[in-house]
Every structure is written in structure tokens, then in C-alpha cells.
mmCIF file of C-alpha atoms (C1' of nucleotides) in Angstrom:
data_model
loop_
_atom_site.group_PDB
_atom_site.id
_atom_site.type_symbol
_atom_site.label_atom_id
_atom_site.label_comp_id
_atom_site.label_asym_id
_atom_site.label_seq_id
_atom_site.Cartn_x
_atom_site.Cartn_y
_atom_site.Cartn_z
ATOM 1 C CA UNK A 1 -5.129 -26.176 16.632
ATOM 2 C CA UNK A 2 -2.071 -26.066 15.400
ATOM 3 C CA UNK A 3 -0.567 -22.675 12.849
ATOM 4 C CA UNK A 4 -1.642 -23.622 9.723
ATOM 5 C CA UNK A 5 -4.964 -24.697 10.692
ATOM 6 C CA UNK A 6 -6.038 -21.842 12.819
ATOM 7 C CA UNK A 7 -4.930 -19.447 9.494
ATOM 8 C CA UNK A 8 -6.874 -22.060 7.381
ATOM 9 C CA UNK A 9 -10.141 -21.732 9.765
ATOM 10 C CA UNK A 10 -9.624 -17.726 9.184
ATOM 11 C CA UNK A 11 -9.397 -17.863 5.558
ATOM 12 C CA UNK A 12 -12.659 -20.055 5.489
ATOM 13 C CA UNK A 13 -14.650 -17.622 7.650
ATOM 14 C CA UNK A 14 -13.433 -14.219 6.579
ATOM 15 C CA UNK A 15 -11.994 -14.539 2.368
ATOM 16 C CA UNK A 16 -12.923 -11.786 0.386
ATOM 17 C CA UNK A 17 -14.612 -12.749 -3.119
ATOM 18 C CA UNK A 18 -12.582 -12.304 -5.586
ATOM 19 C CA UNK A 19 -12.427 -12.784 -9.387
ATOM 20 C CA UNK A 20 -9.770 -15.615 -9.810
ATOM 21 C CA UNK A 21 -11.098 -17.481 -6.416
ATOM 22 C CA UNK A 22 -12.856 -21.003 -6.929
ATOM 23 C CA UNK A 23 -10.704 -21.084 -10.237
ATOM 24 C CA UNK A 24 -7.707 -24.004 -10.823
ATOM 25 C CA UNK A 25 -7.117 -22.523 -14.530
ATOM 26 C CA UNK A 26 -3.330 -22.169 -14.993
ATOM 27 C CA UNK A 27 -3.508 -20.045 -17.195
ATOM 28 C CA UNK A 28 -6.087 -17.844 -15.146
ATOM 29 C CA UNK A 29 -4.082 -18.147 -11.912
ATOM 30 C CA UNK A 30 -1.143 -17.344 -13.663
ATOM 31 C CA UNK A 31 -2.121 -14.053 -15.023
ATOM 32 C CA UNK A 32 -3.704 -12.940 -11.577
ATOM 33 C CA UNK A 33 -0.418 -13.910 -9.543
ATOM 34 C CA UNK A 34 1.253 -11.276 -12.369
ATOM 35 C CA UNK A 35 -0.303 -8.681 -12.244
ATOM 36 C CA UNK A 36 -0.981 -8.796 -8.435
ATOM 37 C CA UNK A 37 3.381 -9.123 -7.791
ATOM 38 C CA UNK A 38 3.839 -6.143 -6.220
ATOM 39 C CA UNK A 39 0.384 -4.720 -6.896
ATOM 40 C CA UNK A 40 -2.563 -4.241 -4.766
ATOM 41 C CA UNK A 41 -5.573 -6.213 -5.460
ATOM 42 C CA UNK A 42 -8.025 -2.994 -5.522
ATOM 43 C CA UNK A 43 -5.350 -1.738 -8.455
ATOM 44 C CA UNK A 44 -4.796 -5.313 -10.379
ATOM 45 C CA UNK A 45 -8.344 -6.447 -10.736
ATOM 46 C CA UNK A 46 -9.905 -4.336 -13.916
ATOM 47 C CA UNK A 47 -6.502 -4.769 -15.423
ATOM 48 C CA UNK A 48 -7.708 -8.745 -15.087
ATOM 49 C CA UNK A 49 -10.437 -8.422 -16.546
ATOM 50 C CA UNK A 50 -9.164 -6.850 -19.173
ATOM 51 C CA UNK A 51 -7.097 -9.499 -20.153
ATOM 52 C CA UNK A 52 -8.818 -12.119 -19.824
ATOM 53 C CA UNK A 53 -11.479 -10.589 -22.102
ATOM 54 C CA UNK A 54 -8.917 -9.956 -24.931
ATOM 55 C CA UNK A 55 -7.058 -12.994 -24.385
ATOM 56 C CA UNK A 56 -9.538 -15.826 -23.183
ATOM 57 C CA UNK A 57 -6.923 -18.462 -23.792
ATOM 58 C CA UNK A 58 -2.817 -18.487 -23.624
ATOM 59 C CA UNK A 59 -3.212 -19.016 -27.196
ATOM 60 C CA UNK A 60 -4.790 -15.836 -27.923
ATOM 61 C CA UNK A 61 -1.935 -13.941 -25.941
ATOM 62 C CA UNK A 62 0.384 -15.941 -27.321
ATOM 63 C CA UNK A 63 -0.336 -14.350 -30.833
ATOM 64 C CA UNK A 64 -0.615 -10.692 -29.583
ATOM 65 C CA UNK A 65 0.799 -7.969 -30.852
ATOM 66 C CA UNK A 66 3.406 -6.759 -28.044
ATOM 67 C CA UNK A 67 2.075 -3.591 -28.727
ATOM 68 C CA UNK A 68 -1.632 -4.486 -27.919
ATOM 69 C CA UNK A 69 -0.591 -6.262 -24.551
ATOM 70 C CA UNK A 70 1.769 -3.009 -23.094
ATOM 71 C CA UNK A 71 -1.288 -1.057 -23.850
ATOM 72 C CA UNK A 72 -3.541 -3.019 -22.329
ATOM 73 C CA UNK A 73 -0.839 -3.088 -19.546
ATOM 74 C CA UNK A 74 -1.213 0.717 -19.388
ATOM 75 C CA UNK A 75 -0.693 2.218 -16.163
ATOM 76 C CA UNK A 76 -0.310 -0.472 -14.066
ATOM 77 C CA UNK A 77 3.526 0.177 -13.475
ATOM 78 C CA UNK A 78 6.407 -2.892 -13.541
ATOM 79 C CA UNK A 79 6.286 -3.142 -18.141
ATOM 80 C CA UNK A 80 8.519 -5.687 -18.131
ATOM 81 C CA UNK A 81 5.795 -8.399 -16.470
ATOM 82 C CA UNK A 82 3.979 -7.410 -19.507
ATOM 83 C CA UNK A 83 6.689 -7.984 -21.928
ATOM 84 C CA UNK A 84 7.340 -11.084 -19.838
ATOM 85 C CA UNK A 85 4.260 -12.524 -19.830
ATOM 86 C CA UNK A 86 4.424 -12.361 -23.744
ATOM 87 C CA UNK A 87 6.980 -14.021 -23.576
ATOM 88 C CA UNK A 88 5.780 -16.711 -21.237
ATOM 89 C CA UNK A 89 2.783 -17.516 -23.065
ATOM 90 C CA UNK A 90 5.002 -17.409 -26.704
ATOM 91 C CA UNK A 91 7.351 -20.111 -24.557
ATOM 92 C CA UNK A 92 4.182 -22.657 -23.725
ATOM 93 C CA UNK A 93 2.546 -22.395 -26.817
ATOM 94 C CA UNK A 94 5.444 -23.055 -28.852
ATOM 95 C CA UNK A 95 7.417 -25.426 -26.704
ATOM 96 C CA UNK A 96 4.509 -27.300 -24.802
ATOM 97 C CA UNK A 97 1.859 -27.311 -27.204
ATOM 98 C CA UNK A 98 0.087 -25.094 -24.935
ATOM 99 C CA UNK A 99 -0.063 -26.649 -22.241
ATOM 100 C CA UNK A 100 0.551 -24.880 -19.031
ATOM 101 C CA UNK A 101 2.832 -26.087 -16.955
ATOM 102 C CA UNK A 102 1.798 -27.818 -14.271
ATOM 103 C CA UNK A 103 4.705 -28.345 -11.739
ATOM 104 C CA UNK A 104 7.041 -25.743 -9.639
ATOM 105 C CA UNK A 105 10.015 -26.728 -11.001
ATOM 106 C CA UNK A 106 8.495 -26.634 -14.278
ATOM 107 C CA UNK A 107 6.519 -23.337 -13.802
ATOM 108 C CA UNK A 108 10.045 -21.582 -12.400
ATOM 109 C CA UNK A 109 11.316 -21.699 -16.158
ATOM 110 C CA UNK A 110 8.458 -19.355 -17.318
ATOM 111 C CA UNK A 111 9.799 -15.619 -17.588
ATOM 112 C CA UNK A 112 8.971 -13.503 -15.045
ATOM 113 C CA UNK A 113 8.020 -16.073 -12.932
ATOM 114 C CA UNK A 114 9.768 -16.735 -9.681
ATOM 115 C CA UNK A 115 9.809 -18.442 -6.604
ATOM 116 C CA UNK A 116 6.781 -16.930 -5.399
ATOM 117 C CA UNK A 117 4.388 -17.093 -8.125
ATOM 118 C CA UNK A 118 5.632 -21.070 -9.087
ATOM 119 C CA UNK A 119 4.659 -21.901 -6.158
ATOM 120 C CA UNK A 120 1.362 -20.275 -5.925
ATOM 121 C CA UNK A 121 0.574 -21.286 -8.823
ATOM 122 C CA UNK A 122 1.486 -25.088 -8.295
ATOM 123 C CA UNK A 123 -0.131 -24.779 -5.069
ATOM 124 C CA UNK A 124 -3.680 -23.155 -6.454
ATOM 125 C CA UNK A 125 -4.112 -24.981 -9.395
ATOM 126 C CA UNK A 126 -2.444 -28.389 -8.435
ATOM 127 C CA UNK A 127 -1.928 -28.988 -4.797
ATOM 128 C CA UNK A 128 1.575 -29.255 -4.656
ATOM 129 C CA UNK A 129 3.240 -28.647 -1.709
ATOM 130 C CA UNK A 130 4.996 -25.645 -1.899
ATOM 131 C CA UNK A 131 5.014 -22.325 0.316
ATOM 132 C CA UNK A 132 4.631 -18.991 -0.749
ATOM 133 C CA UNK A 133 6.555 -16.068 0.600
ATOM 134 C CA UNK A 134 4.922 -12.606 -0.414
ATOM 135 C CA UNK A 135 4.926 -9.679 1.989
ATOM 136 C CA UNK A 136 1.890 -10.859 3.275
ATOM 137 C CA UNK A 137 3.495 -13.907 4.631
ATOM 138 C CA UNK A 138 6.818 -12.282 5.460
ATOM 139 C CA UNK A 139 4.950 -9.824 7.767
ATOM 140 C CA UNK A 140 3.073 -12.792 9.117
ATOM 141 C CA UNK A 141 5.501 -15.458 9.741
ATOM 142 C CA UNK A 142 8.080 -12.319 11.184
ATOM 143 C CA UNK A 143 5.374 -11.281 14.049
ATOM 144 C CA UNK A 144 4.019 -14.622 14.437
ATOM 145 C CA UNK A 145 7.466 -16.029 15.259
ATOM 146 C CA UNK A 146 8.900 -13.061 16.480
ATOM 147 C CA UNK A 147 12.030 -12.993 13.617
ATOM 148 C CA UNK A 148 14.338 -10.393 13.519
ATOM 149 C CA UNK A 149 15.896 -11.187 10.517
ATOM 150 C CA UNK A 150 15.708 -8.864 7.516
ATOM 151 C CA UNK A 151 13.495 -10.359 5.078
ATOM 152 C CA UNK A 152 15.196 -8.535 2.054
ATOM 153 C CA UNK A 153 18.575 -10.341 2.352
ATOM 154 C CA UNK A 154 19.554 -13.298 1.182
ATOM 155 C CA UNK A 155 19.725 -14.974 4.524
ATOM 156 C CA UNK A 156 16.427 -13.816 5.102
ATOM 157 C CA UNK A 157 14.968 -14.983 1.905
ATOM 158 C CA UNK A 158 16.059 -18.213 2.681
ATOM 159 C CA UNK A 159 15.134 -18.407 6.342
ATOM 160 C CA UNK A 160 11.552 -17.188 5.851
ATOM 161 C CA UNK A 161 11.065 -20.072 2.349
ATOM 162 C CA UNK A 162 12.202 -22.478 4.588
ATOM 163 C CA UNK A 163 10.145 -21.205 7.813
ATOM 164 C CA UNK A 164 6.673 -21.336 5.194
ATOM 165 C CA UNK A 165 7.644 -24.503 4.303
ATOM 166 C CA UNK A 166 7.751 -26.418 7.593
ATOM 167 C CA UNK A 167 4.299 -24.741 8.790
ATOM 168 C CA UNK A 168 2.811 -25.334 5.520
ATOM 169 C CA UNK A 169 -0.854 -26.966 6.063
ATOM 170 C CA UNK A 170 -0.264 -30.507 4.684
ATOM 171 C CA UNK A 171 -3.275 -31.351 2.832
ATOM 172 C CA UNK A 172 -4.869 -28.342 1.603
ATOM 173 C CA UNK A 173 -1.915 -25.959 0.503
ATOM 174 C CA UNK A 174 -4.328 -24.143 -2.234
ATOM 175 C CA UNK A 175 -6.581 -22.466 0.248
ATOM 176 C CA UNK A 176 -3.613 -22.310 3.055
ATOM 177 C CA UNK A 177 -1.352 -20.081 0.818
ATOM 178 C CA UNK A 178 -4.138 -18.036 -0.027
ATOM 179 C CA UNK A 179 -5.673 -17.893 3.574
ATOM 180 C CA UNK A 180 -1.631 -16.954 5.220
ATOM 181 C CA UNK A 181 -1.902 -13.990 1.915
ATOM 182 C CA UNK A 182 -5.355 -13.042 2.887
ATOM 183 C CA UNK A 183 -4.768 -13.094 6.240
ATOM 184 C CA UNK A 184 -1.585 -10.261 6.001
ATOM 185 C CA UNK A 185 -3.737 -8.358 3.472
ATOM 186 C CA UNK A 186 -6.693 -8.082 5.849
ATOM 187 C CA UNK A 187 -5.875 -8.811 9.453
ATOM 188 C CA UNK A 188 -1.894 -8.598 9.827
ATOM 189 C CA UNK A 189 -1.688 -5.505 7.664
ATOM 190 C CA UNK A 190 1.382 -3.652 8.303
ATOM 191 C CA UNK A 191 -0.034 -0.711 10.113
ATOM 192 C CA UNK A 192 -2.876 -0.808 12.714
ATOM 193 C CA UNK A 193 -3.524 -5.073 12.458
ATOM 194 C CA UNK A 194 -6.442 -5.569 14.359
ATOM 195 C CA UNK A 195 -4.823 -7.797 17.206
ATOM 196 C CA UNK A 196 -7.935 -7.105 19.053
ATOM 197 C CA UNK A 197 -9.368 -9.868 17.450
ATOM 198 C CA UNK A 198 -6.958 -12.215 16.419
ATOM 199 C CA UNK A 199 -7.304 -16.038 16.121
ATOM 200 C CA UNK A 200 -3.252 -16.064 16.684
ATOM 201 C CA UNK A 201 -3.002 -13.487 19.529
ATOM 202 C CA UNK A 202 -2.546 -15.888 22.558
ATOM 203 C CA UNK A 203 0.738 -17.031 20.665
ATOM 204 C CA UNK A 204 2.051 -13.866 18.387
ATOM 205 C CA UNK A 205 5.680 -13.163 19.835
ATOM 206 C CA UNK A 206 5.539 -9.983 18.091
ATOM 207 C CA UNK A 207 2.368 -8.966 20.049
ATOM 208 C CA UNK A 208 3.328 -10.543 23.625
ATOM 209 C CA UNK A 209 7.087 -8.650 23.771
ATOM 210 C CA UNK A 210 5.391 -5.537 21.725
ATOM 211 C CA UNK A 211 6.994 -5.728 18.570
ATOM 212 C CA UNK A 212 4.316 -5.645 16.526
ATOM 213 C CA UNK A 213 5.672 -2.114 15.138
ATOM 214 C CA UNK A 214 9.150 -3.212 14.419
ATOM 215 C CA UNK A 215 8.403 -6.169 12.664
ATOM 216 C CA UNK A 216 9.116 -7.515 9.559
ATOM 217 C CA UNK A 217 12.964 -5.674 9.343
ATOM 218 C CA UNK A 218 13.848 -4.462 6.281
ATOM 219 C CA UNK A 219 17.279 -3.180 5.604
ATOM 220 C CA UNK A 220 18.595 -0.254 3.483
ATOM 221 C CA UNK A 221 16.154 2.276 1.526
ATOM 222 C CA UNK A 222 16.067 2.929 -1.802
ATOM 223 C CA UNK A 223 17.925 6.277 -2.537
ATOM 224 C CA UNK A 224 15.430 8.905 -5.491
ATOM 225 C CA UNK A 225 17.714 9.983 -8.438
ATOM 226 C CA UNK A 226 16.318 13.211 -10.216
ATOM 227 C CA UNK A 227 15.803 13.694 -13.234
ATOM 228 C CA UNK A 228 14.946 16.620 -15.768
ATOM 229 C CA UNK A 229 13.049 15.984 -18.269
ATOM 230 C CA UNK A 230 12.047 17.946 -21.689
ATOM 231 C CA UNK A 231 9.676 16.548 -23.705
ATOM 232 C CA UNK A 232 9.431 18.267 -27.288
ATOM 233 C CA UNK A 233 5.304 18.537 -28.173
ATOM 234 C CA UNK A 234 5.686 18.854 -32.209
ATOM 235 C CA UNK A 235 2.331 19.938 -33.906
ATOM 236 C CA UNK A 236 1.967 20.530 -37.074
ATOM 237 C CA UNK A 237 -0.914 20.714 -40.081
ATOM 238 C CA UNK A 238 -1.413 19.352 -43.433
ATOM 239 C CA UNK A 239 -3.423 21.321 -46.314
ATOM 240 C CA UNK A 240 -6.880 19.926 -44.837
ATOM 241 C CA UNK A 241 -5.723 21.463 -41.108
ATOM 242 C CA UNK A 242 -5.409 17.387 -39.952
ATOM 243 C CA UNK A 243 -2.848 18.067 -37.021
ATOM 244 C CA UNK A 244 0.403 15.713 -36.480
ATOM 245 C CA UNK A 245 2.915 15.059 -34.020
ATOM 246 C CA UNK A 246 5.655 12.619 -32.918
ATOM 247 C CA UNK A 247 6.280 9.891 -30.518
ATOM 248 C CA UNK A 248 9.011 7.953 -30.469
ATOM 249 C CA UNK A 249 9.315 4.206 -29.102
ATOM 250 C CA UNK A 250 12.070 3.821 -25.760
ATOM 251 C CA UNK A 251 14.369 1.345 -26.224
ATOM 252 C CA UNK A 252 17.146 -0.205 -24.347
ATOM 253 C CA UNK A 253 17.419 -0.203 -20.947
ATOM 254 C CA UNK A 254 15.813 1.834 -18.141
ATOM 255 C CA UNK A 255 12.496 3.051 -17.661
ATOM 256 C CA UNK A 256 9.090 2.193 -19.637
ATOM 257 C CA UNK A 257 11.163 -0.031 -22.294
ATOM 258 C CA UNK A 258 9.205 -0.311 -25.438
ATOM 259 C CA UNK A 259 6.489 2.373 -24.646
ATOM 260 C CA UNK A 260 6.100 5.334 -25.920
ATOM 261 C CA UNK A 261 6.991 9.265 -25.501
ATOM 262 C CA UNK A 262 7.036 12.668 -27.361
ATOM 263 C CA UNK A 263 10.997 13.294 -28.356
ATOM 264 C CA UNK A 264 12.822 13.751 -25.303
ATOM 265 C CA UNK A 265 15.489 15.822 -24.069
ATOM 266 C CA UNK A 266 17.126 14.912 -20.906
ATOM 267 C CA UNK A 267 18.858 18.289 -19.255
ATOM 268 C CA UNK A 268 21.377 18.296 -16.177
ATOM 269 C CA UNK A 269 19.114 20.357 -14.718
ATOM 270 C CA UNK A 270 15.928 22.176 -15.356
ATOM 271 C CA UNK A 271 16.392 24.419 -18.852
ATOM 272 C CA UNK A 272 14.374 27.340 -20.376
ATOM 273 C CA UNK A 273 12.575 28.235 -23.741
ATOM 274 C CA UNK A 274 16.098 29.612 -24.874
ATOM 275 C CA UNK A 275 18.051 26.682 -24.079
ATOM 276 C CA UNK A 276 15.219 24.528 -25.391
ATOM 277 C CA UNK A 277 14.843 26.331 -29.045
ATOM 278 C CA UNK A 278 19.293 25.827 -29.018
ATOM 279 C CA UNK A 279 18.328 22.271 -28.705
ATOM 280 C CA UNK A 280 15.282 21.999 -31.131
ATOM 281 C CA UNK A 281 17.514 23.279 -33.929
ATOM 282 C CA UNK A 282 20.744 20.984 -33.234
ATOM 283 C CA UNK A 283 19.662 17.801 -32.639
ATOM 284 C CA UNK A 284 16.033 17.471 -33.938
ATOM 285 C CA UNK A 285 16.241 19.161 -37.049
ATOM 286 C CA UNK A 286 12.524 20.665 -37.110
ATOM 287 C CA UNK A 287 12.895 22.984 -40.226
ATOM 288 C CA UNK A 288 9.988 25.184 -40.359
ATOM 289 C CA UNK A 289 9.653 25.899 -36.753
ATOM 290 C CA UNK A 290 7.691 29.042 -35.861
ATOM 291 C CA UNK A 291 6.606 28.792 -31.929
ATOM 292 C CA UNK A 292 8.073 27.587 -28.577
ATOM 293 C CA UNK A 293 5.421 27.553 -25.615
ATOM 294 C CA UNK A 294 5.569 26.292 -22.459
ATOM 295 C CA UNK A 295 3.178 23.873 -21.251
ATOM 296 C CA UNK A 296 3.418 23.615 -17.461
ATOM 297 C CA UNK A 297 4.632 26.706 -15.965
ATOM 298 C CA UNK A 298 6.288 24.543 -13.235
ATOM 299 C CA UNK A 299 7.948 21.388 -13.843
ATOM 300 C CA UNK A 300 5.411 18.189 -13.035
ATOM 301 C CA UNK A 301 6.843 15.974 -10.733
ATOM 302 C CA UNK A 302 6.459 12.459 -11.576
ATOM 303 C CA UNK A 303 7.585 10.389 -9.078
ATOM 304 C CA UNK A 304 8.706 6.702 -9.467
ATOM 305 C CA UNK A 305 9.945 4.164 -6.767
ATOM 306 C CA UNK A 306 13.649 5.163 -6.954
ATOM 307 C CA UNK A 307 12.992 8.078 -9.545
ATOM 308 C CA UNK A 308 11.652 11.733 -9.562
ATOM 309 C CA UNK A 309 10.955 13.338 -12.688
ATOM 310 C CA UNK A 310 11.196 17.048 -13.218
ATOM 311 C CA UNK A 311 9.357 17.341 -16.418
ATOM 312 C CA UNK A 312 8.837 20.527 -18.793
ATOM 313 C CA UNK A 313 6.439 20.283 -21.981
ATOM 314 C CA UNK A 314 7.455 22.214 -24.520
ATOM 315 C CA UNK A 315 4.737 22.391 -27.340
ATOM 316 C CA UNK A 316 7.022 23.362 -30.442
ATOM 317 C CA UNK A 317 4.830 24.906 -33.612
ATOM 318 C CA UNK A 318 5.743 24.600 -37.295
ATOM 319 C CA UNK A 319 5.187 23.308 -40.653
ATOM 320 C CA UNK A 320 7.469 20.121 -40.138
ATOM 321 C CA UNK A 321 7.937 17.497 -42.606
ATOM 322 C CA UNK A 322 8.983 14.496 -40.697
ATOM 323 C CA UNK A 323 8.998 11.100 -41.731
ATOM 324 C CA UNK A 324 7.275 9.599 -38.593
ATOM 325 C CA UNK A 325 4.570 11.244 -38.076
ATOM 326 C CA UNK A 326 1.341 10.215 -36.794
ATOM 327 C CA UNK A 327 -2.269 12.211 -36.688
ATOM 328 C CA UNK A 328 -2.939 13.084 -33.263
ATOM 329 C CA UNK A 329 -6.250 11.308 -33.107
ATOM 330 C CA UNK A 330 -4.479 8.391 -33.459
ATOM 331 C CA UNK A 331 -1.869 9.219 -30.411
ATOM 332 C CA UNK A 332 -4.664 6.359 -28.093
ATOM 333 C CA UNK A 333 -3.420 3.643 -29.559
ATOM 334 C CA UNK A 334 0.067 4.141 -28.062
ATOM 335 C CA UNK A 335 1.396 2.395 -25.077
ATOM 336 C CA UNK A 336 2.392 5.432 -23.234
ATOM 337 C CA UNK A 337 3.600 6.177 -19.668
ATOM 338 C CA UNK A 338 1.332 7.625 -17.149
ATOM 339 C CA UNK A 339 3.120 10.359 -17.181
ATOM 340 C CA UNK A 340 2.446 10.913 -20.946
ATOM 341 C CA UNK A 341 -1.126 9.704 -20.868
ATOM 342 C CA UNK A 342 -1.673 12.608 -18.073
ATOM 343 C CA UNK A 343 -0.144 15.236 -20.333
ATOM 344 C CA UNK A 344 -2.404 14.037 -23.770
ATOM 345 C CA UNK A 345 -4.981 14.549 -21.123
ATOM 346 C CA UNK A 346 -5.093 18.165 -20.056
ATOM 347 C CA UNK A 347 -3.992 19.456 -23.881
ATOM 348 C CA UNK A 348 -6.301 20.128 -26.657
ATOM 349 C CA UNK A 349 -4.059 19.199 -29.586
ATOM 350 C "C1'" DA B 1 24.518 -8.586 -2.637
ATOM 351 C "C1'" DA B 2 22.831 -4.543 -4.427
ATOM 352 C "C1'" DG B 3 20.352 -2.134 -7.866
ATOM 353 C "C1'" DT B 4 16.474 -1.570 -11.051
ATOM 354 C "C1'" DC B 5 11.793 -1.568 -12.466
ATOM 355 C "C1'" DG B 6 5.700 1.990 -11.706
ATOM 356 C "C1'" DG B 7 1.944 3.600 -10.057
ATOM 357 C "C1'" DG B 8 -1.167 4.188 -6.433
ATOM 358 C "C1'" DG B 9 -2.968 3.699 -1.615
ATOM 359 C "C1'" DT B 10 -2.397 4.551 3.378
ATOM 360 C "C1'" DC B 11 -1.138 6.667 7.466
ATOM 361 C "C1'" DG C 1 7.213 12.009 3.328
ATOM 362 C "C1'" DA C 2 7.743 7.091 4.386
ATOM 363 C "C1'" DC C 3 6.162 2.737 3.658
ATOM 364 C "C1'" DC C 4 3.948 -0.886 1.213
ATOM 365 C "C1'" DC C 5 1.710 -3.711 -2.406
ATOM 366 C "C1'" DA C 6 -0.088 -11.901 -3.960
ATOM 367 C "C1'" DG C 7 8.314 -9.996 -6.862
ATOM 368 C "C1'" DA C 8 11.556 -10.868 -10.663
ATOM 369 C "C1'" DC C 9 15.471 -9.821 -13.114
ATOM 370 C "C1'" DT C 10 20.004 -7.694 -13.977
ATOM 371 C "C1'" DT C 11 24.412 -6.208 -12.686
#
DNA sequence: AAGTCGGGGTC
DNA sequence: GACCCAGACTT
């Protein structure tokens, strides 16, 4: 038996059950190859049911609210697939009449999707003969064929698309691309693969010169920037004791674009309530102000990919009169940031 | 080619 | 703490 069919033999005797499997719905597939880029399945899956409950066609996300999808999106990391895939589904319904795509080269003009998911998504849902490349099938094809090249350079990138593509199963790449996924996920995992018992272990280069540990090769690491954040808690009453606050909407670049956040204050490093109260009369203008307190007597640590967040709550008290307000029973409706959501969490407004 | 974008699981 | 996850986009 050759590669391809000993991985397609696997996948048939050991796939896992899962929600979007069986299904050749574009617009199904499509949505489950988003939120599963760079997401584990365990994590992605209510987050797909979600969605397809509030958005049973690409018709119905198509004339969403950006607001509704981000905080549906809530908490599963990576916003701008979610802005993305608003934008996607916007593109097809206006441009194609609704119709999904239904080739690679056609699918790669989606945003947000790339190589990989145009041609799982071709493959899945229409057969066509294209390779994926996740990390799954870098991992695979590296130990399998004993490559040394780093799979996050460009040589690399190409070098493994073209290596998928020449021991790509010819006649059944749907369940092939899933089975070479599947099988990284469950038996080539990237610590402790269970070579024991391995339909590819009389011909693994990795496992016959012992490489198994070294391989796939990834070059450079991402370097953490720290940050210090303030965020400035406003709270303050109307005549029938109704309590209000603030959040403001991030825009432009960077982090968690379009969500949500109390008023921040960014600081070179980490500030007190003096600095803080300094900075609460300059630039936010909260006349009235009566208390500064201190949420979190040591900074919370929120810690991104390439990010770590030093991040002080500071609950500022007063009889305010600004123009955006908004009643803090009403703060669930906001897209927020994990970080945030935590915080609304633990304090009793 | 390198940097940016989240949050959570695993060892 | 380091690494990874059904990657894509921007600079």
C-alpha cells in the first residue's frame, strides 16, 4: 500500500465523529475550516454550533450585524476571521448571488481564506484535487519523509504544498485530507505520537534515524512585548440609583479591533492611584469624581501569543455626566475581550 | 521575509 | 515556560 492509502485505511478505521463530518455544505465546511485555523477542535466546536444556529444560511450572516457576529465570536481569539468571515459571506451574497464558491481558485478570493482552507474546502465539498498543508500535515509529511526544512519559511511553504501534492490520494482527496489532518491530530501528535502502533512505522525516516523529536523545524520564536495597562472602571447613578459606566469601541490597528473595553490608559510602566487620578482629570474629563479604588491589588497578567498584559482596574466613583453612557446591565451585549469579560466577572457593579 | 493577530491545552 | 492548535494578512 502505497502513502496515501495506508493514511486513507487509518482515517476509515480510527476518525473521530465530528459535527461537520459526512457534510459537503460549503457554506458549513467553510465556517468549520475558520474557526478551526489555528484552533483546536475541543475549543472550535460550541463556537460552531453557535453559528450555525444563528446563521443557518450565508444569507443570514450575510445580513448580520458585525456587532452580533464578534460577540458571538467571543473568546475564541484571532477577531479578524470574524470580521473576515463577514466579509466573506457579504462578498458571495452580493457578488454571486449566494452561491458559494465552488472551486480553489475561486474560493482563494474569499477574505480570510487562504491556501489552506481553499483547498480543504474544494477538496471536502467538491473533490478537487488539491492538498492541504496544516500543522497536522507539516508534522506528518516532515517525519514521514524525514525533511529538515523549516516549514515556516517560504522555501518551506513551498516544498511541503508541493510534497502534499504529489502524495495526494488520487480519487478520494475529501476523506484523504481529512484522514493526513486526523491522523497528526491523533496519532502523529507533536509530543509522545504513539509509534508503537503505527500503520507508517516500517517506513517513517523520522522514527528509523530517531528524529521523531526534532521534527517538523521551525525557525525563529516569537519575542513577548509588555504592556501596562489601566483600564478606568467609571460608575455612576442616576436619581432612581440605575448604575452606568463606559466602554469604548477599539479601533485601528492592533489588538481586539472593533471590540470593546472600559477607557484605557496605556502607562510606560506600571502606575499608582496618584498617577492614575493626574490622568483621570487631564485627559478624561470626569467632573464630579469622588473615589479612586483599586481593583486588583496586583496587576493581572493577560498573556497573548506575542503580548503580556500588565493590567490595573481602577474603579473611578462619581456623579459623571457623559454622553456615552450605557447601564451596566446592558454591558453583555458587548463584544469584549477575554480579558474584559473576566474582569465584568468577578465585580459586582 | 518578518511581524502581527488570541485564547486555551499539553507536557 | 515552551510549544502548539484544520492559518491569513500586513508590513
Amino acid at each position: 500500500m502505497s502513502f496515501s492509502d495506508k493514511i486513507l485505511k487509518w482515517y476509515q478505521e480510527n476518525k473521530r465523529d465530528l459535527p461537520w463530518r459526512g457534510i459537503r455544505d460549503p457554506y458549513k465546511i467553510w465556517l468549520s475550516e475558520i474557526i478551526l485555523q489555528q484552533t483546536r477542535v475541543a475549543q472550535g466546536t460550541p463556537y460552531y454550533f453557535k453559528f450555525i444556529e444563528a446563521f443557518p444560511t450565508i444569507n443570514d450572516l450575510a445580513n448580520a450585524k458585525e456587532e452580533q457576529i464578534l460577540k458571538l465570536w467571543q473568546g475564541l481569539g484571532y477577531y479578524s476571521r470574524a470580521r473576515n468571515l463577514h466579509t466573506a459571506a457579504k462578498m458571495v451574497v452580493n457578488e454571486n448571488d449566494g452561491i458559494f464558491p465552488g472551486t480553489y481558485k475561486e474560493l482563494l478570493k474569499l477574505k480570510g481564506v487562504g491556501d489552506y482552507t481553499a483547498s480543504a474546502i474544494s477538496s471536502i465539498c467538491f473533490n478537487e484535487r488539491q492538498a492541504v498543508v496544516d500543522g497536522n500535515v507539516y508534522r506528518v509529511l516532515s517525519r514521514y519523509f524525514g525533511i529538515d526544512i523549516p516549514i515556516n519559511t517560504t522555501k518551506g511553504i513551498k516544498y511541503f504544498k508541493n510534497l502534499a501534492q504529489e502524495v495526494l490520494h488520487s480519487n478520494n482527496t475529501s476523506d484523504y485530507n481529512q484522514g493526513i489532518m486526523e491522523f497528526g491530530a491523533i496519532q502523529c501528535t507533536p509530543k509522545n505520537p504513539n509509534c508503537e502502533k503505527c500503520p507508517l512505522s516500517n517506513s517513517c525516516v523520522a522514527l528509523e534515524k530517531d528524529k521523531i523529536k526534532t521534527l517538523p523545524v521551525k525557525v525563529g520564536k516569537t519575542k513577548v512585548r509588555t504592556r501596562y495597562f489601566n483600564y478606568l472602571v467609571p460608575i455612576t447613578r442616576n436619581l432612581e440609583n440605575d448604575k452606568f459606566t463606559q466602554l469604548r469601541q477599539r479601533k485601528g490597528k492592533g489588538i481586539w479591533q472593533n471590540l470593546w473595553e472600559f477607557p484605557l490608559w496605556e502607562s510606560e510602566k506600571e502606575i499608582d492611584a496618584i498617577e492614575v487620578e493626574k490622568v483621570v482629570l487631564k485627559k478624561f474629563k470626569l467632573d464630579g469624581l469622588s473615589e479612586i479604588t483599586l481593583h486588583n491589588e496586583n496587576p493581572i497578567v493577560h498573556k497573548l501569543s506575542h503580548q503580556h498584559l500588565h493590567t490595573k482596574f481602577w474603579i473611578i466613583e462619581g456623579d459623571f455626566k457623559f454622553k456615552k453612557c450605557i447601564k451596566t446591565l446592558d454591558l453583555i451585549n458587548y463584544p469584549v475581550p477575554v480579558l474584559i469579560a473576566d474582569f465584568m466577572k468577578t465585580f459586582k457593579f
